[in-house]
Amino acid sequence: MQKQFDTLKKSRLLTLNIIENLTMEQLNKIPEGFKNNIAWNITHLVVTQQLLCYKLSGLDCLISEEMILNFQKGTSPTYTISEDEFNSIKKLFLELPERLKEDYDTGLFKNYFEYKTSVGINLNTIEDGILFNLYHEGIHLGVILQLLKFI
């Protein structure tokens, strides 16, 4: 699993590097033809990793219920994210994968509730959730790269 944790960390660093020079206006902009923005996508990745790994393991998520409700699958931006909030989100974006690795290494994930993803993949173990999360992160990195062309 070390490879998956390293990949997640490097992917998130790359994502933040790609957006580091954007203004809050650019991060919050929803271009014509899109349903969300870069700030939403970053926060959605934080939320989804928590749901796929912690919630499906029967554990409490390490983020607020409000964040989950606002950025889970099927949502769109409902407000403009402030710079302070986005700085907190970026901190979670980098720290939560480290915490996931620590929790995995200490054996915290003992149960996993079977879940069928929207692309028809059955997740049965925490390892399945971690692996699928990487696939999901790649999809949203692609979306972020597309959004960059229109802001």
XYZ file of N, CA, C and O in Angstrom, residues 24 33 39 51 62 70 78 92 98 109 141 151:
48
model
N -8.427 33.941 -5.668
C -9.662 33.353 -5.134
C -10.795 33.505 -6.145
O -11.650 32.634 -6.265
N -20.850 26.339 -19.041
C -20.837 24.932 -19.430
C -20.357 23.998 -18.329
O -20.398 22.776 -18.493
N -12.062 25.403 -6.689
C -12.149 25.318 -5.222
C -13.080 24.185 -4.804
O -12.787 23.436 -3.866
N -14.991 9.882 2.829
C -16.149 8.987 2.713
C -15.729 7.587 2.274
O -16.197 6.588 2.838
N -12.917 12.778 9.437
C -12.065 13.761 10.113
C -12.334 15.175 9.630
O -11.511 16.070 9.823
N -21.840 19.935 1.765
C -21.642 20.945 0.721
C -20.803 20.478 -0.465
O -20.886 21.077 -1.543
N -22.371 26.339 -3.611
C -23.517 27.122 -3.144
C -23.078 28.457 -2.556
O -23.924 29.268 -2.198
N -5.959 20.569 4.932
C -6.582 19.242 5.012
C -6.201 18.385 3.808
O -5.944 17.182 3.934
N -1.755 11.849 4.891
C -0.768 11.392 5.880
C -1.463 10.682 7.037
O -1.012 9.639 7.505
N -8.527 0.421 10.325
C -9.601 0.018 9.414
C -9.841 -1.489 9.522
O -9.172 -2.293 8.881
N -8.446 15.802 -11.216
C -7.301 16.559 -11.714
C -7.548 16.925 -13.169
O -7.295 18.058 -13.583
N -10.853 29.869 -17.169
C -10.906 30.932 -16.155
C -9.960 31.984 -16.557
O -9.462 32.780 -16.530
